[in-house]
């Protein structure tokens, strides 16, 4: 007798047929199921559900059930991530408030057996920075993206608090403490990051009077765009409450320009262009020094994320040459930090 | 006793050249996902080649600068630990020209190994 064990994809397809049928009210056939990027822990799957002749292009985001894996210090960078249920509610609130975000449809139930996750509508466009920055189909989009990102961000920061799930509030001082903790866990002396964190500590902005929804990872690579420009903001796991300028600063970190270094707004425009669009769409007036502070902070943050990614491999949590190699990218942010600290806005 | 040639740098170059010029084009056709991983590997080999060539002198220069800056001797790790401690405590900051000259030189050497094209 041969025992047929379901592959991961077969298992996912079977469960999706059941849950999509439940949601749409009919018998669902699952077609074109494929695993997109992402690691073993936070997965994205693309598929079509065909229900009564109607085809729905969908995306599954899920964290597979963890089988008693101990939490390692490599995962400290994950501790700032919200869980899938919270991400679902943040996305729903943002979509209802008119933010260009995917429309979420339903969550997985615990006894569906796929772990925590949810299903949303698939949106057209690419997130690949290299294509958006250089390929001919995006010639027109390239002129619009910086302004669109400013506009969308203003809307995102205006999502009413009443519609949001409980989120952690993180102000400048909390972020500095978090990065120092991360450095201590990595346990390798990092003079440039220490210098930058002390620089940031001495100049940190006061807590915001009215904290807003902060996306937390608003950058090129984390939104979809087509020939007309931005179609959807993705990757909301870093959502929290805080200073709206945090997202503006992070978007301008040099690493997110993917080589288009003279265009700080995600590789597509100037800071001034971004800020003007943001203000025009209802965002607060951008204070240049405060935005610079968040850009410096974002540069530190990305450098320490590089070390944390490498540590996931080094600790044995997830063997990966790709993760290991990211550790050697941290020095790029050290170069940028020494430049930024001298530019002294 | 010294190893025979090729040196570490020469051997790493030879491996990287082979993987880049012969193995990667074949993988591009057969296994695009592996071809991407191969490019990551080739890039890492190029880092190691530069490190084999430039690393020892860069480490020695960093240690000499740190000993002078801190007024004491120790291993590279010890000295960097002390500098990091002072920077977090705020007993030294960016107004210290000798400190900034040291960090500029150190990071210039590091990026020359990790990614000389970064700007």
Tab-separated table of C-alpha atoms in Angstrom:
chain	number	residue	atom	x	y	z
A	1	UNK	CA	0.000	0.000	0.000
A	2	UNK	CA	1.353	3.420	-0.847
A	3	UNK	CA	0.608	6.342	1.393
A	4	UNK	CA	0.089	9.574	-0.462
A	5	UNK	CA	1.211	12.575	1.558
A	6	UNK	CA	-0.199	15.908	0.447
A	7	UNK	CA	2.387	18.411	-0.637
A	8	UNK	CA	2.197	21.835	1.001
A	9	UNK	CA	0.602	23.274	-2.160
A	10	UNK	CA	-2.019	20.497	-2.357
A	11	UNK	CA	-2.906	21.048	1.270
A	12	UNK	CA	-3.185	24.830	0.808
A	13	UNK	CA	-5.359	24.342	-2.304
A	14	UNK	CA	-7.719	21.965	-0.510
A	15	UNK	CA	-8.223	24.321	2.401
A	16	UNK	CA	-8.617	27.336	0.102
A	17	UNK	CA	-11.373	25.542	-1.841
A	18	UNK	CA	-13.258	25.025	1.417
A	19	UNK	CA	-12.795	28.548	2.831
A	20	UNK	CA	-13.382	30.328	-0.500
A	21	UNK	CA	-16.554	28.275	-0.966
A	22	UNK	CA	-17.669	29.296	2.523
A	23	UNK	CA	-16.978	32.989	1.805
A	24	UNK	CA	-18.476	33.230	-1.683
A	25	UNK	CA	-21.300	30.775	-0.991
A	26	UNK	CA	-20.831	28.041	-3.564
A	27	UNK	CA	-18.433	25.375	-4.721
A	28	UNK	CA	-15.015	26.913	-5.317
A	29	UNK	CA	-12.397	25.550	-7.706
A	30	UNK	CA	-8.857	26.741	-6.924
A	31	UNK	CA	-6.732	27.460	-9.996
A	32	UNK	CA	-3.289	28.915	-10.726
A	33	UNK	CA	-2.107	28.515	-7.134
A	34	UNK	CA	1.492	29.659	-6.754
A	35	UNK	CA	3.726	30.633	-3.889
A	36	UNK	CA	5.065	34.168	-4.184
A	37	UNK	CA	8.186	35.534	-2.524
A	38	UNK	CA	8.712	35.538	1.195
A	39	UNK	CA	10.265	33.275	3.745
A	40	UNK	CA	9.116	30.066	5.357
A	41	UNK	CA	7.325	31.902	8.141
A	42	UNK	CA	5.369	34.686	6.457
A	43	UNK	CA	3.962	33.329	3.217
A	44	UNK	CA	2.129	34.879	0.291
A	45	UNK	CA	0.196	32.696	-2.169
A	46	UNK	CA	-1.554	33.840	-5.344
A	47	UNK	CA	-4.589	31.934	-6.710
A	48	UNK	CA	-7.898	32.185	-8.531
A	49	UNK	CA	-11.136	30.950	-6.965
A	50	UNK	CA	-13.776	30.067	-9.541
A	51	UNK	CA	-17.235	30.057	-7.954
A	52	UNK	CA	-20.359	29.552	-10.093
A	53	UNK	CA	-18.471	30.654	-13.196
A	54	UNK	CA	-17.166	33.842	-11.567
A	55	UNK	CA	-13.369	34.126	-11.311
A	56	UNK	CA	-11.860	35.907	-8.297
A	57	UNK	CA	-8.150	36.812	-8.385
A	58	UNK	CA	-6.983	36.429	-4.782
A	59	UNK	CA	-3.983	36.482	-2.464
A	60	UNK	CA	-3.489	34.423	0.696
A	61	UNK	CA	-1.199	35.831	3.389
A	62	UNK	CA	-0.458	33.356	6.126
A	63	UNK	CA	1.916	32.318	8.898
A	64	UNK	CA	2.033	28.510	8.969
A	65	UNK	CA	1.461	26.927	12.382
A	66	UNK	CA	4.746	26.833	14.309
A	67	UNK	CA	5.553	23.406	15.723
A	68	UNK	CA	7.072	24.219	19.067
A	69	UNK	CA	9.988	26.177	17.632
A	70	UNK	CA	11.639	28.147	20.413
A	71	UNK	CA	11.829	31.876	19.964
A	72	UNK	CA	15.390	32.933	19.269
A	73	UNK	CA	17.005	36.286	19.676
A	74	UNK	CA	17.197	36.458	15.901
A	75	UNK	CA	13.491	37.002	15.916
A	76	UNK	CA	13.627	40.190	17.922
A	77	UNK	CA	13.200	42.143	14.703
A	78	UNK	CA	9.930	40.309	14.287
A	79	UNK	CA	8.635	41.379	17.675
A	80	UNK	CA	7.641	44.752	16.223
A	81	UNK	CA	5.455	43.004	13.639
A	82	UNK	CA	1.723	42.809	14.199
A	83	UNK	CA	-0.059	39.456	13.934
A	84	UNK	CA	-2.137	38.507	10.901
A	85	UNK	CA	-5.482	39.231	12.580
A	86	UNK	CA	-4.379	42.747	13.434
A	87	UNK	CA	-2.958	43.234	9.933
A	88	UNK	CA	-6.344	42.183	8.513
A	89	UNK	CA	-8.165	44.815	10.601
A	90	UNK	CA	-5.638	47.563	9.788
A	91	UNK	CA	-5.942	46.802	6.058
A	92	UNK	CA	-9.740	46.824	6.245
A	93	UNK	CA	-9.765	50.184	8.055
A	94	UNK	CA	-7.292	51.674	5.552
A	95	UNK	CA	-9.258	50.388	2.547
A	96	UNK	CA	-12.530	51.754	3.952
A	97	UNK	CA	-10.851	55.131	4.526
A	98	UNK	CA	-9.920	55.282	0.841
A	99	UNK	CA	-6.236	54.358	1.082
A	100	UNK	CA	-4.957	52.559	-2.027
A	101	UNK	CA	-4.609	49.195	-0.285
A	102	UNK	CA	-5.733	45.667	-1.159
A	103	UNK	CA	-9.328	44.825	-0.246
A	104	UNK	CA	-9.257	42.132	2.431
A	105	UNK	CA	-12.102	39.592	2.267
A	106	UNK	CA	-11.925	37.063	5.094
A	107	UNK	CA	-9.677	35.526	7.727
A	108	UNK	CA	-8.689	31.888	8.179
A	109	UNK	CA	-10.229	30.163	11.193
A	110	UNK	CA	-7.954	28.237	13.596
A	111	UNK	CA	-9.472	24.869	12.596
A	112	UNK	CA	-8.836	25.535	8.894
A	113	UNK	CA	-5.333	24.294	9.737
A	114	UNK	CA	-3.306	26.762	7.682
A	115	UNK	CA	-2.153	28.858	10.614
A	116	UNK	CA	-2.973	32.548	10.975
A	117	UNK	CA	-3.856	34.335	7.767
A	118	UNK	CA	-6.341	36.062	5.547
A	119	UNK	CA	-7.415	36.361	1.933
A	120	UNK	CA	-7.541	39.590	-0.079
A	121	UNK	CA	-8.211	40.603	-3.659
A	122	UNK	CA	-5.219	40.493	-6.004
A	123	UNK	CA	-4.221	43.827	-7.518
A	124	UNK	CA	-2.298	44.376	-10.753
A	125	UNK	CA	1.170	45.886	-10.946
A	126	UNK	CA	4.706	45.020	-9.937
A	127	UNK	CA	6.613	45.701	-6.737
A	128	UNK	CA	10.024	45.100	-8.333
A	129	UNK	CA	11.999	48.327	-7.904
A	130	UNK	CA	14.469	47.549	-10.690
A	131	UNK	CA	11.629	47.305	-13.243
A	132	UNK	CA	9.782	50.389	-12.011
A	133	UNK	CA	12.979	52.439	-12.038
A	134	UNK	CA	14.348	51.393	-15.423
A	135	UNK	CA	11.914	49.557	-17.731
A	136	UNK	CA	10.182	51.430	-20.621
A	137	UNK	CA	6.549	50.506	-19.737
A	138	UNK	CA	6.914	52.608	-16.594
A	139	UNK	CA	8.251	55.791	-18.246
A	140	UNK	CA	5.072	57.752	-17.467
A	141	UNK	CA	4.548	56.159	-14.039
A	142	UNK	CA	8.055	57.216	-12.987
A	143	UNK	CA	7.076	60.886	-13.200
A	144	UNK	CA	4.030	60.366	-10.986
A	145	UNK	CA	5.088	57.941	-8.277
A	146	UNK	CA	6.728	60.416	-5.852
A	147	UNK	CA	3.613	62.602	-5.818
A	148	UNK	CA	1.259	59.635	-5.582
A	149	UNK	CA	3.196	58.255	-2.614
A	150	UNK	CA	2.807	61.615	-0.845
A	151	UNK	CA	-0.935	61.731	-1.536
A	152	UNK	CA	-1.590	58.150	-0.464
A	153	UNK	CA	0.448	58.638	2.707
A	154	UNK	CA	-1.618	61.677	3.704
A	155	UNK	CA	-4.740	59.538	3.426
A	156	UNK	CA	-3.129	56.677	5.315
A	157	UNK	CA	-2.209	58.975	8.215
A	158	UNK	CA	-5.811	60.207	8.315
A	159	UNK	CA	-7.363	56.737	8.819
A	160	UNK	CA	-9.759	57.268	11.755
A	161	UNK	CA	-8.493	55.733	14.992
A	162	UNK	CA	-11.997	54.460	15.765
A	163	UNK	CA	-11.822	51.903	12.931
A	164	UNK	CA	-8.395	50.547	13.924
A	165	UNK	CA	-7.581	47.561	16.151
A	166	UNK	CA	-5.423	48.254	19.226
A	167	UNK	CA	-1.900	49.133	18.029
A	168	UNK	CA	1.325	49.825	19.899
A	169	UNK	CA	2.275	53.475	20.114
A	170	UNK	CA	5.945	54.022	19.251
A	171	UNK	CA	7.531	57.443	19.483
A	172	UNK	CA	11.117	58.518	18.783
A	173	UNK	CA	12.417	57.538	22.232
A	174	UNK	CA	10.843	54.052	22.007
A	175	UNK	CA	12.441	53.497	18.617
A	176	UNK	CA	15.895	54.495	19.901
A	177	UNK	CA	15.556	52.153	22.883
A	178	UNK	CA	14.413	49.353	20.557
A	179	UNK	CA	17.426	49.716	18.273
A	180	UNK	CA	19.838	49.806	21.211
A	181	UNK	CA	18.270	46.600	22.525
A	182	UNK	CA	18.704	45.024	19.102
A	183	UNK	CA	22.400	46.006	19.052
A	184	UNK	CA	22.894	44.529	22.530
A	185	UNK	CA	21.355	41.229	21.416
A	186	UNK	CA	23.610	41.090	18.347
A	187	UNK	CA	26.552	41.522	20.749
A	188	UNK	CA	29.083	42.937	18.287
A	189	UNK	CA	30.383	46.469	18.872
A	190	UNK	CA	28.961	48.904	16.307
A	191	UNK	CA	30.544	52.339	16.769
A	192	UNK	CA	28.814	54.016	13.809
A	193	UNK	CA	25.328	52.859	14.839
A	194	UNK	CA	26.052	53.860	18.454
A	195	UNK	CA	27.210	57.309	17.310
A	196	UNK	CA	24.106	57.748	15.167
A	197	UNK	CA	21.743	56.584	17.945
A	198	UNK	CA	23.321	59.022	20.417
A	199	UNK	CA	23.054	61.785	17.789
A	200	UNK	CA	19.379	60.876	17.360
A	201	UNK	CA	18.818	60.694	21.123
A	202	UNK	CA	20.112	64.244	21.652
A	203	UNK	CA	17.860	65.633	18.920
A	204	UNK	CA	14.787	63.465	19.266
A	205	UNK	CA	11.449	65.108	18.541
A	206	UNK	CA	8.891	65.365	21.333
A	207	UNK	CA	6.131	62.737	21.291
A	208	UNK	CA	3.377	63.612	18.838
A	209	UNK	CA	0.361	65.360	20.328
A	210	UNK	CA	-1.929	63.231	18.206
A	211	UNK	CA	-0.353	59.960	17.100
A	212	UNK	CA	-1.530	58.679	13.727
A	213	UNK	CA	-1.573	55.313	11.986
A	214	UNK	CA	2.025	54.786	10.785
A	215	UNK	CA	2.517	52.169	8.050
A	216	UNK	CA	5.988	51.304	9.326
A	217	UNK	CA	7.492	49.963	6.085
A	218	UNK	CA	6.394	52.523	3.487
A	219	UNK	CA	9.047	52.238	0.771
A	220	UNK	CA	9.816	51.268	-2.810
A	221	UNK	CA	9.552	47.489	-2.985
A	222	UNK	CA	6.489	47.474	-0.739
A	223	UNK	CA	3.906	48.894	-3.149
A	224	UNK	CA	2.564	47.760	-6.488
A	225	UNK	CA	2.624	50.062	-9.503
A	226	UNK	CA	1.596	49.744	-13.138
A	227	UNK	CA	1.992	52.024	-16.190
A	228	UNK	CA	-0.183	54.655	-14.482
A	229	UNK	CA	1.642	54.586	-11.164
A	230	UNK	CA	0.946	53.215	-7.675
A	231	UNK	CA	-1.918	50.694	-7.460
A	232	UNK	CA	-1.651	49.416	-3.874
A	233	UNK	CA	0.372	49.791	-0.681
A	234	UNK	CA	1.506	46.395	0.661
A	235	UNK	CA	3.307	44.925	3.686
A	236	UNK	CA	1.473	46.390	6.650
A	237	UNK	CA	3.079	44.195	9.319
A	238	UNK	CA	4.935	47.167	10.804
A	239	UNK	CA	1.791	49.240	11.432
A	240	UNK	CA	1.744	51.179	14.706
A	241	UNK	CA	0.743	54.563	16.108
A	242	UNK	CA	3.223	57.407	16.109
A	243	UNK	CA	4.756	60.314	14.226
A	244	UNK	CA	3.573	60.656	10.604
A	245	UNK	CA	7.039	61.859	9.577
A	246	UNK	CA	8.397	58.413	10.398
A	247	UNK	CA	6.928	57.063	7.130
A	248	UNK	CA	8.185	60.049	5.104
A	249	UNK	CA	11.717	59.625	6.495
A	250	UNK	CA	11.791	55.853	5.901
A	251	UNK	CA	10.678	56.266	2.274
A	252	UNK	CA	13.688	58.553	1.661
A	253	UNK	CA	16.347	56.197	3.109
A	254	UNK	CA	18.991	55.808	0.407
A	255	UNK	CA	18.701	52.024	0.259
A	256	UNK	CA	15.137	52.393	-1.101
A	257	UNK	CA	16.336	54.418	-4.102
A	258	UNK	CA	17.833	51.262	-5.629
A	259	UNK	CA	20.614	53.192	-7.330
A	260	UNK	CA	18.612	56.312	-8.249
A	261	UNK	CA	20.501	58.119	-5.484
A	262	UNK	CA	19.682	61.645	-6.635
A	263	UNK	CA	15.929	61.001	-6.210
A	264	UNK	CA	15.376	60.675	-2.453
A	265	UNK	CA	11.616	60.023	-2.647
A	266	UNK	CA	11.892	56.271	-3.133
A	267	UNK	CA	14.006	56.734	-6.280
A	268	UNK	CA	11.305	58.753	-8.079
A	269	UNK	CA	11.491	62.396	-7.026
A	270	UNK	CA	12.724	65.031	-4.598
A	271	UNK	CA	11.828	65.281	-0.930
A	272	UNK	CA	10.169	68.622	-1.666
A	273	UNK	CA	7.964	67.058	-4.343
A	274	UNK	CA	6.936	64.299	-1.935
A	275	UNK	CA	6.244	66.713	0.918
A	276	UNK	CA	4.240	69.118	-1.285
A	277	UNK	CA	1.974	66.294	-2.479
A	278	UNK	CA	1.607	65.085	1.108
A	279	UNK	CA	0.632	68.531	2.389
A	280	UNK	CA	-1.696	69.182	-0.552
A	281	UNK	CA	-3.579	65.950	0.183
A	282	UNK	CA	-4.201	66.979	3.799
A	283	UNK	CA	-1.022	65.842	5.554
A	284	UNK	CA	0.557	68.047	8.219
A	285	UNK	CA	3.104	70.687	7.200
A	286	UNK	CA	6.438	68.868	6.969
A	287	UNK	CA	9.205	70.191	9.203
A	288	UNK	CA	12.461	69.577	7.291
A	289	UNK	CA	14.611	68.990	10.387
A	290	UNK	CA	12.125	66.510	11.801
A	291	UNK	CA	11.908	64.659	8.471
A	292	UNK	CA	15.721	64.532	8.363
A	293	UNK	CA	15.726	63.073	11.882
A	294	UNK	CA	13.441	60.250	10.730
A	295	UNK	CA	15.551	59.658	7.615
A	296	UNK	CA	18.654	59.261	9.805
A	297	UNK	CA	16.705	56.971	12.116
A	298	UNK	CA	15.452	54.931	9.163
A	299	UNK	CA	19.017	54.499	7.933
A	300	UNK	CA	20.068	53.116	11.340
A	301	UNK	CA	16.997	50.907	11.378
A	302	UNK	CA	17.737	49.347	7.982
A	303	UNK	CA	21.385	48.754	8.922
A	304	UNK	CA	20.363	46.898	12.075
A	305	UNK	CA	17.716	44.941	10.149
A	306	UNK	CA	20.546	43.773	7.830
A	307	UNK	CA	22.417	42.417	10.866
A	308	UNK	CA	19.251	40.801	12.212
A	309	UNK	CA	18.598	39.103	8.872
A	310	UNK	CA	22.115	37.672	8.858
A	311	UNK	CA	21.614	36.588	12.464
A	312	UNK	CA	18.560	34.535	11.490
A	313	UNK	CA	20.974	32.429	9.443
A	314	UNK	CA	23.882	32.546	11.922
A	315	UNK	CA	21.699	31.466	14.862
A	316	UNK	CA	20.504	28.459	12.886
A	317	UNK	CA	16.892	29.703	12.927
A	318	UNK	CA	16.743	29.689	9.137
A	319	UNK	CA	19.695	28.473	7.081
A	320	UNK	CA	19.944	30.774	4.071
A	321	UNK	CA	22.866	32.042	2.037
A	322	UNK	CA	20.717	34.974	0.947
A	323	UNK	CA	20.018	36.048	4.545
A	324	UNK	CA	23.667	35.557	5.463
A	325	UNK	CA	24.790	37.817	2.626
A	326	UNK	CA	22.502	40.654	3.788
A	327	UNK	CA	24.764	41.068	6.826
A	328	UNK	CA	27.428	42.516	4.566
A	329	UNK	CA	25.008	45.189	3.341
A	330	UNK	CA	24.843	46.894	6.755
A	331	UNK	CA	28.009	48.866	5.989
A	332	UNK	CA	26.153	50.632	3.164
A	333	UNK	CA	24.050	52.348	5.820
A	334	UNK	CA	27.182	53.208	7.813
A	335	UNK	CA	28.498	55.073	4.750
A	336	UNK	CA	25.151	56.861	4.461
A	337	UNK	CA	25.013	57.687	8.183
A	338	UNK	CA	28.434	59.337	8.200
A	339	UNK	CA	27.273	61.472	5.246
A	340	UNK	CA	23.918	62.285	6.860
A	341	UNK	CA	25.414	63.284	10.221
A	342	UNK	CA	27.722	65.705	8.415
A	343	UNK	CA	24.972	67.201	6.259
A	344	UNK	CA	23.524	68.552	9.545
A	345	UNK	CA	20.058	69.887	8.738
B	1	UNK	CA	54.552	28.219	5.721
B	2	UNK	CA	52.870	30.140	2.971
B	3	UNK	CA	50.462	28.307	0.698
B	4	UNK	CA	51.334	27.901	-2.955
B	5	UNK	CA	49.726	30.047	-5.587
B	6	UNK	CA	46.964	30.650	-6.439
B	7	UNK	CA	46.577	32.952	-3.444
B	8	UNK	CA	43.205	32.997	-1.678
B	9	UNK	CA	42.266	36.060	-3.712
B	10	UNK	CA	43.324	34.465	-7.010
B	11	UNK	CA	41.472	31.217	-6.289
B	12	UNK	CA	38.294	33.035	-5.227
B	13	UNK	CA	38.457	35.103	-8.438
B	14	UNK	CA	38.802	31.969	-10.532
B	15	UNK	CA	35.786	30.345	-8.837
B	16	UNK	CA	33.659	33.480	-9.142
B	17	UNK	CA	34.569	33.904	-12.828
B	18	UNK	CA	33.647	30.292	-13.588
B	19	UNK	CA	30.316	30.508	-11.757
B	20	UNK	CA	29.444	33.859	-13.333
B	21	UNK	CA	30.456	33.085	-16.914
B	22	UNK	CA	29.634	29.385	-17.267
B	23	UNK	CA	27.311	28.149	-14.531
B	24	UNK	CA	24.951	31.137	-14.273
B	25	UNK	CA	23.985	31.320	-17.991
B	26	UNK	CA	23.152	27.587	-17.905
B	27	UNK	CA	21.025	28.065	-14.773
B	28	UNK	CA	19.227	31.053	-16.320
B	29	UNK	CA	17.754	28.630	-18.836
B	30	UNK	CA	17.167	25.641	-16.576
B	31	UNK	CA	16.376	27.011	-13.098
B	32	UNK	CA	15.806	30.787	-12.849
B	33	UNK	CA	15.263	30.674	-9.079
B	34	UNK	CA	18.630	28.985	-8.611
B	35	UNK	CA	20.201	31.453	-11.057
B	36	UNK	CA	19.181	34.274	-8.734
B	37	UNK	CA	20.728	32.451	-5.764
B	38	UNK	CA	23.848	31.883	-7.849
B	39	UNK	CA	24.190	35.626	-8.463
B	40	UNK	CA	23.980	36.195	-4.709
B	41	UNK	CA	26.709	33.580	-4.241
B	42	UNK	CA	28.952	35.103	-6.935
B	43	UNK	CA	28.530	38.514	-5.344
B	44	UNK	CA	29.534	37.068	-1.955
B	45	UNK	CA	32.600	35.424	-3.491
B	46	UNK	CA	33.628	38.800	-4.893
B	47	UNK	CA	33.365	40.233	-1.359
B	48	UNK	CA	35.559	37.414	-0.038
B	49	UNK	CA	38.109	37.972	-2.793
B	50	UNK	CA	38.407	41.656	-1.841
B	51	UNK	CA	38.520	40.738	1.839
B	52	UNK	CA	41.359	38.248	1.267
B	53	UNK	CA	43.286	40.963	-0.578
B	54	UNK	CA	42.455	44.078	1.479
B	55	UNK	CA	41.198	42.803	4.850
B	56	UNK	CA	44.428	42.218	6.792
B	57	UNK	CA	45.851	45.694	6.093
B	58	UNK	CA	42.469	47.330	6.818
B	59	UNK	CA	42.162	45.513	10.169
B	60	UNK	CA	45.725	46.437	11.181
B	61	UNK	CA	45.179	50.097	10.292
B	62	UNK	CA	41.855	50.169	12.173
B	63	UNK	CA	43.453	48.675	15.271
B	64	UNK	CA	46.353	51.146	15.172
B	65	UNK	CA	43.966	54.107	14.820
B	66	UNK	CA	41.759	52.844	17.657
B	67	UNK	CA	44.742	52.342	19.981
B	68	UNK	CA	45.821	55.925	19.327
B	69	UNK	CA	42.292	57.326	19.693
B	70	UNK	CA	41.570	55.491	22.954
B	71	UNK	CA	45.102	55.708	24.381
B	72	UNK	CA	45.298	51.954	25.128
B	73	UNK	CA	46.011	48.680	23.387
B	74	UNK	CA	43.878	45.600	22.889
B	75	UNK	CA	42.321	43.348	20.279
B	76	UNK	CA	40.279	44.943	17.520
B	77	UNK	CA	37.125	43.607	19.173
B	78	UNK	CA	38.087	44.970	22.640
B	79	UNK	CA	38.916	48.391	21.290
B	80	UNK	CA	35.729	48.632	19.256
B	81	UNK	CA	33.739	47.554	22.310
B	82	UNK	CA	35.286	50.390	24.324
B	83	UNK	CA	34.609	52.921	21.560
B	84	UNK	CA	31.008	51.740	21.203
B	85	UNK	CA	30.562	52.076	24.976
B	86	UNK	CA	31.871	55.653	24.966
B	87	UNK	CA	29.641	56.577	22.043
B	88	UNK	CA	26.523	55.235	23.723
B	89	UNK	CA	27.429	56.936	27.000
B	90	UNK	CA	27.923	60.165	25.071
B	91	UNK	CA	31.447	60.781	26.399
B	92	UNK	CA	32.499	61.126	22.760
B	93	UNK	CA	30.427	62.506	19.898
B	94	UNK	CA	30.576	63.764	16.331
B	95	UNK	CA	32.270	67.002	17.385
B	96	UNK	CA	35.459	64.940	17.983
B	97	UNK	CA	37.470	65.373	14.739
B	98	UNK	CA	39.870	62.489	15.482
B	99	UNK	CA	36.902	60.178	16.058
B	100	UNK	CA	35.241	61.188	12.805
B	101	UNK	CA	38.497	60.774	10.849
B	102	UNK	CA	38.829	57.274	12.314
B	103	UNK	CA	35.258	56.301	11.445
B	104	UNK	CA	35.541	57.735	7.927
B	105	UNK	CA	38.705	55.700	7.290
B	106	UNK	CA	37.230	52.527	8.816
B	107	UNK	CA	33.992	52.687	6.854
B	108	UNK	CA	35.846	53.575	3.631
B	109	UNK	CA	37.899	50.376	4.053
B	110	UNK	CA	34.798	48.295	4.898
B	111	UNK	CA	32.752	49.471	1.908
B	112	UNK	CA	35.763	48.971	-0.413
B	113	UNK	CA	35.446	45.286	0.495
B	114	UNK	CA	31.668	44.873	0.864
B	115	UNK	CA	30.447	47.008	-2.036
B	116	UNK	CA	32.907	49.386	-3.739
B	117	UNK	CA	30.186	50.672	-6.073
B	118	UNK	CA	28.028	52.018	-3.224
B	119	UNK	CA	27.582	55.775	-3.301
